[in-house]
């Protein structure tokens, strides 16, 4: 007898993200008697998997701010339990917090009016995120400093972190993802201004350790100091539709650095190398510190490079043995498009 089953989406959870934040039901017709037991077992297993997701919709909401139940983000972090939603009201919070619970959603009312920082927890960051599967959105993190000159707006130590509409202003690192060897760091619609330092070991706009995926989407980087705007040791690195600019005073080294190889997709970015760049040799560097991971593809497509300094440079320097495919990029005449293995397809020139 033929068995027909389907999965129906019932309703998305308002504050959730990806599959973790949807509830589903199943129905089957034409189930034989012989198959009914197996189907019941399968249904029970499905419920065990989906029950935590359903319960997520009933999460506690912790309110933070003047006149609310918790006065500071750190107070919320101290009592937060897995699956809680933390809502932070507008205000200037001279504070830092260590978030240990899993599955948190931490959201500010407005990233320009929810400003947190000028303190560093555990010598690491304004927000130290230890828990797994955390979403952070709608805040400004600023002024992270530490004794080792490696303080971060976010120090990420868990598995799977999503950052949306967050401003990182004048930290040593904007985001520092510490050596978790699995999961993803997703950054969307965020702003990084004046981060970076090479006072000791270099700090960057974003530094990602050897996680499975770094994806940065529709974000802006400006005036990074000494380090790189984006440095990724992830097994797959994607930078999509971003604006990465030294500006007149920025002293960043590379615009994008992928020092150990890995799969690379850079698409639709506006890239501006400025007059005070700390390293004029190249805009994008891949594999410069030794290739120690599989590098199945390097695709660099539809980007625009602007050179504002009076010097010659290289758009992409590829130190790996994987041919880089450069397609449809717009590059100034004074710039060498590719150094290393690969090919250039339909590159345009700006004349600058």
JSON list of C-alpha atoms in Angstrom, two decimals, residues 10-107:
[
{"chain": "A", "resi": 10, "resn": "UNK", "atom": "CA", "xyz": [2.08, 25.96, 10.78]},
{"chain": "A", "resi": 11, "resn": "UNK", "atom": "CA", "xyz": [3.53, 29.28, 11.94]},
{"chain": "A", "resi": 12, "resn": "UNK", "atom": "CA", "xyz": [6.91, 30.95, 12.21]},
{"chain": "A", "resi": 13, "resn": "UNK", "atom": "CA", "xyz": [8.06, 32.02, 15.66]},
{"chain": "A", "resi": 14, "resn": "UNK", "atom": "CA", "xyz": [8.43, 35.78, 15.66]},
{"chain": "A", "resi": 15, "resn": "UNK", "atom": "CA", "xyz": [11.86, 36.09, 17.24]},
{"chain": "A", "resi": 16, "resn": "UNK", "atom": "CA", "xyz": [13.46, 32.96, 15.77]},
{"chain": "A", "resi": 17, "resn": "UNK", "atom": "CA", "xyz": [15.83, 32.16, 12.97]},
{"chain": "A", "resi": 18, "resn": "UNK", "atom": "CA", "xyz": [16.18, 29.43, 10.35]},
{"chain": "A", "resi": 19, "resn": "UNK", "atom": "CA", "xyz": [14.76, 25.94, 10.97]},
{"chain": "A", "resi": 20, "resn": "UNK", "atom": "CA", "xyz": [15.23, 26.22, 14.71]},
{"chain": "A", "resi": 21, "resn": "UNK", "atom": "CA", "xyz": [12.45, 28.82, 14.77]},
{"chain": "A", "resi": 22, "resn": "UNK", "atom": "CA", "xyz": [9.64, 27.06, 12.85]},
{"chain": "A", "resi": 23, "resn": "UNK", "atom": "CA", "xyz": [7.02, 24.55, 13.97]},
{"chain": "A", "resi": 24, "resn": "UNK", "atom": "CA", "xyz": [5.78, 21.78, 11.74]},
{"chain": "A", "resi": 25, "resn": "UNK", "atom": "CA", "xyz": [3.10, 19.08, 11.73]},
{"chain": "A", "resi": 26, "resn": "UNK", "atom": "CA", "xyz": [2.99, 15.86, 9.76]},
{"chain": "A", "resi": 27, "resn": "UNK", "atom": "CA", "xyz": [0.14, 13.85, 8.38]},
{"chain": "A", "resi": 28, "resn": "UNK", "atom": "CA", "xyz": [0.06, 10.51, 6.60]},
{"chain": "A", "resi": 29, "resn": "UNK", "atom": "CA", "xyz": [-2.67, 8.64, 4.78]},
{"chain": "A", "resi": 30, "resn": "UNK", "atom": "CA", "xyz": [-2.98, 5.05, 3.67]},
{"chain": "A", "resi": 31, "resn": "UNK", "atom": "CA", "xyz": [-0.84, 3.62, 6.45]},
{"chain": "A", "resi": 32, "resn": "UNK", "atom": "CA", "xyz": [-1.06, -0.17, 6.58]},
{"chain": "A", "resi": 33, "resn": "UNK", "atom": "CA", "xyz": [-1.59, -2.02, 9.85]},
{"chain": "A", "resi": 34, "resn": "UNK", "atom": "CA", "xyz": [1.87, -3.51, 9.50]},
{"chain": "A", "resi": 35, "resn": "UNK", "atom": "CA", "xyz": [3.35, -0.03, 9.22]},
{"chain": "A", "resi": 36, "resn": "UNK", "atom": "CA", "xyz": [1.35, 1.62, 11.98]},
{"chain": "A", "resi": 37, "resn": "UNK", "atom": "CA", "xyz": [3.79, 0.74, 14.75]},
{"chain": "A", "resi": 38, "resn": "UNK", "atom": "CA", "xyz": [6.76, 2.05, 12.79]},
{"chain": "A", "resi": 39, "resn": "UNK", "atom": "CA", "xyz": [4.83, 5.18, 11.96]},
{"chain": "A", "resi": 40, "resn": "UNK", "atom": "CA", "xyz": [3.95, 5.75, 15.63]},
{"chain": "A", "resi": 41, "resn": "UNK", "atom": "CA", "xyz": [7.61, 5.34, 16.59]},
{"chain": "A", "resi": 42, "resn": "UNK", "atom": "CA", "xyz": [8.62, 7.74, 13.82]},
{"chain": "A", "resi": 43, "resn": "UNK", "atom": "CA", "xyz": [5.97, 10.24, 14.93]},
{"chain": "A", "resi": 44, "resn": "UNK", "atom": "CA", "xyz": [7.14, 10.03, 18.54]},
{"chain": "A", "resi": 45, "resn": "UNK", "atom": "CA", "xyz": [10.75, 10.57, 17.48]},
{"chain": "A", "resi": 46, "resn": "UNK", "atom": "CA", "xyz": [9.64, 13.55, 15.42]},
{"chain": "A", "resi": 47, "resn": "UNK", "atom": "CA", "xyz": [7.85, 15.03, 18.42]},
{"chain": "A", "resi": 48, "resn": "UNK", "atom": "CA", "xyz": [10.95, 14.60, 20.57]},
{"chain": "A", "resi": 49, "resn": "UNK", "atom": "CA", "xyz": [12.92, 16.54, 18.00]},
{"chain": "A", "resi": 50, "resn": "UNK", "atom": "CA", "xyz": [10.34, 19.27, 17.48]},
{"chain": "A", "resi": 51, "resn": "UNK", "atom": "CA", "xyz": [9.13, 19.75, 21.07]},
{"chain": "A", "resi": 52, "resn": "UNK", "atom": "CA", "xyz": [12.05, 21.97, 22.10]},
{"chain": "A", "resi": 53, "resn": "UNK", "atom": "CA", "xyz": [11.34, 24.12, 19.05]},
{"chain": "A", "resi": 54, "resn": "UNK", "atom": "CA", "xyz": [7.68, 24.43, 19.95]},
{"chain": "A", "resi": 55, "resn": "UNK", "atom": "CA", "xyz": [8.57, 25.33, 23.52]},
{"chain": "A", "resi": 56, "resn": "UNK", "atom": "CA", "xyz": [10.87, 28.05, 22.15]},
{"chain": "A", "resi": 57, "resn": "UNK", "atom": "CA", "xyz": [7.73, 30.03, 21.29]},
{"chain": "A", "resi": 58, "resn": "UNK", "atom": "CA", "xyz": [6.89, 30.11, 25.00]},
{"chain": "A", "resi": 59, "resn": "UNK", "atom": "CA", "xyz": [10.30, 31.42, 26.09]},
{"chain": "A", "resi": 60, "resn": "UNK", "atom": "CA", "xyz": [10.60, 33.85, 28.97]},
{"chain": "A", "resi": 61, "resn": "UNK", "atom": "CA", "xyz": [11.13, 37.48, 28.04]},
{"chain": "A", "resi": 62, "resn": "UNK", "atom": "CA", "xyz": [13.59, 39.39, 30.24]},
{"chain": "A", "resi": 63, "resn": "UNK", "atom": "CA", "xyz": [13.22, 43.17, 30.04]},
{"chain": "A", "resi": 64, "resn": "UNK", "atom": "CA", "xyz": [16.36, 45.28, 30.54]},
{"chain": "A", "resi": 65, "resn": "UNK", "atom": "CA", "xyz": [16.60, 49.03, 31.05]},
{"chain": "A", "resi": 66, "resn": "UNK", "atom": "CA", "xyz": [15.47, 51.99, 33.13]},
{"chain": "A", "resi": 67, "resn": "UNK", "atom": "CA", "xyz": [12.26, 51.15, 34.94]},
{"chain": "A", "resi": 68, "resn": "UNK", "atom": "CA", "xyz": [12.33, 47.54, 33.76]},
{"chain": "A", "resi": 69, "resn": "UNK", "atom": "CA", "xyz": [12.78, 44.39, 35.82]},
{"chain": "A", "resi": 70, "resn": "UNK", "atom": "CA", "xyz": [16.55, 44.24, 35.15]},
{"chain": "A", "resi": 71, "resn": "UNK", "atom": "CA", "xyz": [18.65, 47.38, 35.05]},
{"chain": "A", "resi": 72, "resn": "UNK", "atom": "CA", "xyz": [21.70, 46.14, 33.10]},
{"chain": "A", "resi": 73, "resn": "UNK", "atom": "CA", "xyz": [22.47, 43.54, 30.42]},
{"chain": "A", "resi": 74, "resn": "UNK", "atom": "CA", "xyz": [24.85, 41.83, 32.86]},
{"chain": "A", "resi": 75, "resn": "UNK", "atom": "CA", "xyz": [21.93, 41.33, 35.29]},
{"chain": "A", "resi": 76, "resn": "UNK", "atom": "CA", "xyz": [19.97, 39.60, 32.54]},
{"chain": "A", "resi": 77, "resn": "UNK", "atom": "CA", "xyz": [22.94, 37.44, 31.61]},
{"chain": "A", "resi": 78, "resn": "UNK", "atom": "CA", "xyz": [23.27, 36.30, 35.22]},
{"chain": "A", "resi": 79, "resn": "UNK", "atom": "CA", "xyz": [19.72, 34.88, 35.31]},
{"chain": "A", "resi": 80, "resn": "UNK", "atom": "CA", "xyz": [19.13, 33.94, 31.67]},
{"chain": "A", "resi": 81, "resn": "UNK", "atom": "CA", "xyz": [18.08, 30.37, 30.94]},
{"chain": "A", "resi": 82, "resn": "UNK", "atom": "CA", "xyz": [18.20, 28.46, 27.68]},
{"chain": "A", "resi": 83, "resn": "UNK", "atom": "CA", "xyz": [15.71, 29.79, 25.15]},
{"chain": "A", "resi": 84, "resn": "UNK", "atom": "CA", "xyz": [15.09, 33.15, 26.84]},
{"chain": "A", "resi": 85, "resn": "UNK", "atom": "CA", "xyz": [14.51, 36.38, 24.93]},
{"chain": "A", "resi": 86, "resn": "UNK", "atom": "CA", "xyz": [16.32, 39.44, 26.32]},
{"chain": "A", "resi": 87, "resn": "UNK", "atom": "CA", "xyz": [14.95, 42.84, 25.26]},
{"chain": "A", "resi": 88, "resn": "UNK", "atom": "CA", "xyz": [17.13, 45.87, 25.98]},
{"chain": "A", "resi": 89, "resn": "UNK", "atom": "CA", "xyz": [15.60, 49.34, 26.10]},
{"chain": "A", "resi": 90, "resn": "UNK", "atom": "CA", "xyz": [17.37, 52.44, 24.74]},
{"chain": "A", "resi": 91, "resn": "UNK", "atom": "CA", "xyz": [20.10, 53.76, 27.01]},
{"chain": "A", "resi": 92, "resn": "UNK", "atom": "CA", "xyz": [23.84, 54.10, 27.54]},
{"chain": "A", "resi": 93, "resn": "UNK", "atom": "CA", "xyz": [24.96, 51.07, 29.54]},
{"chain": "A", "resi": 94, "resn": "UNK", "atom": "CA", "xyz": [28.49, 51.16, 30.93]},
{"chain": "A", "resi": 95, "resn": "UNK", "atom": "CA", "xyz": [28.48, 47.42, 31.26]},
{"chain": "A", "resi": 96, "resn": "UNK", "atom": "CA", "xyz": [29.66, 44.08, 29.92]},
{"chain": "A", "resi": 97, "resn": "UNK", "atom": "CA", "xyz": [28.05, 40.65, 30.10]},
{"chain": "A", "resi": 98, "resn": "UNK", "atom": "CA", "xyz": [28.86, 36.94, 29.86]},
{"chain": "A", "resi": 99, "resn": "UNK", "atom": "CA", "xyz": [26.04, 35.01, 28.16]},
{"chain": "A", "resi": 100, "resn": "UNK", "atom": "CA", "xyz": [26.26, 31.31, 29.09]},
{"chain": "A", "resi": 101, "resn": "UNK", "atom": "CA", "xyz": [22.79, 29.95, 28.27]},
{"chain": "A", "resi": 102, "resn": "UNK", "atom": "CA", "xyz": [21.98, 28.33, 24.91]},
{"chain": "A", "resi": 103, "resn": "UNK", "atom": "CA", "xyz": [19.38, 29.45, 22.41]},
{"chain": "A", "resi": 104, "resn": "UNK", "atom": "CA", "xyz": [19.18, 33.07, 23.57]},
{"chain": "A", "resi": 105, "resn": "UNK", "atom": "CA", "xyz": [17.76, 35.91, 21.50]},
{"chain": "A", "resi": 106, "resn": "UNK", "atom": "CA", "xyz": [19.28, 39.20, 22.71]},
{"chain": "A", "resi": 107, "resn": "UNK", "atom": "CA", "xyz": [17.74, 42.24, 21.03]}
]
